[in-house]
């Protein structure tokens, strides 16, 4: 094997038989402007079940805005989004007679999102933060929901802190609770929006470790991140965005080792 190949093989974690033939997210030609400034220009992305897709690129390139359109936190000006095969958003200005379809609540709850700022409810305990969503959606009895909450907290190593309040936790621990809270909704896909950029450097690793184990378990995920080594290690595919568009996409070796796209290389060289 050429040297670059053997290196990439050892860095890239193979996953057990992901069901890559099922499409979970199908976003097509998503465009959006803020105050007349185009922020997304015809962005299309398909994500298959079990895939981990990282979105990288310079600040302001539209990465966050794009993933927020997927769960209805931003409304595109144009484009369509299918989640698990069902249309969740459609708007086509060239066909004014076609009714605009807006995101539906029950499709949105199928998407878990973890934000840069952990956004936990400050006056609720860790356990209550995790059970609130499932309780609201009546996923089960109070006792069942508590058991399930404890088991997702266990997964992120936070079970022993179930009775604490957010202010008693480190940023890394709060973010792990935020991950558990999203998982408690049994999402078919998890979106991570720069999940470690608000953390002190020594706390980044524990959160990345949780995300990495989700990837290994076959969770479908889209991760906006500036952690390049992490993206390289866990992604099935890496998408590079610049100036509101997907400029390049490929496997980690294609992006990180032998990309011939100058904009990607210029961006990556800033990290070395
Ligand atoms: P990235 O995640 O790549 O850093 P963003 O999606 O956060 O990029 O932002 C893309 C552009 O959209 C930036 O110029 C940003 O200032 C602008 N933007 C994002 N959200 C809003 C908003 N709610 N109102 C106005 N401009 C916004």
Short mmCIF file of C-alpha atoms and ligand atoms in Angstrom, two decimals, residues 34 39 58-65, ligand 1:
data_model
loop_
_atom_site.label_atom_id
_atom_site.label_comp_id
_atom_site.label_asym_id
_atom_site.label_seq_id
_atom_site.Cartn_x
_atom_site.Cartn_y
_atom_site.Cartn_z
CA UNK A 34 -30.30 37.21 5.71
CA UNK A 39 -25.83 32.83 3.21
CA UNK A 58 -14.23 28.97 7.48
CA UNK A 59 -16.38 30.93 9.94
CA UNK A 60 -19.37 32.55 8.32
CA UNK A 61 -19.56 30.04 5.46
CA UNK A 62 -23.10 28.96 6.39
CA UNK A 63 -22.42 25.66 8.19
CA UNK A 64 -24.57 26.41 11.23
CA UNK A 65 -27.35 27.98 9.21
P1 LIG B 1 -20.71 29.27 10.05
O1 LIG B 1 -21.50 28.29 10.86
O2 LIG B 1 -20.06 28.65 8.87
O3 LIG B 1 -19.75 30.07 10.88
P2 LIG B 1 -23.20 30.74 9.94
O4 LIG B 1 -24.19 29.84 9.33
O5 LIG B 1 -23.19 30.88 11.42
O6 LIG B 1 -21.74 30.32 9.44
O7 LIG B 1 -23.34 32.18 9.34
C1 LIG B 1 -23.33 32.43 7.94
C2 LIG B 1 -23.57 33.90 7.71
O8 LIG B 1 -24.91 34.22 8.06
C3 LIG B 1 -22.70 34.82 8.56
O9 LIG B 1 -22.33 35.92 7.76
C4 LIG B 1 -23.61 35.23 9.67
O10 LIG B 1 -23.26 36.50 10.17
C5 LIG B 1 -24.97 35.28 8.98
N1 LIG B 1 -26.10 35.01 9.90
C6 LIG B 1 -26.31 33.86 10.58
N2 LIG B 1 -27.44 33.93 11.30
C7 LIG B 1 -27.97 35.17 11.05
C8 LIG B 1 -29.15 35.84 11.48
N3 LIG B 1 -30.03 35.26 12.30
N4 LIG B 1 -29.36 37.10 11.03
C9 LIG B 1 -28.48 37.68 10.17
N5 LIG B 1 -27.36 37.10 9.72
C10 LIG B 1 -27.11 35.85 10.15
#
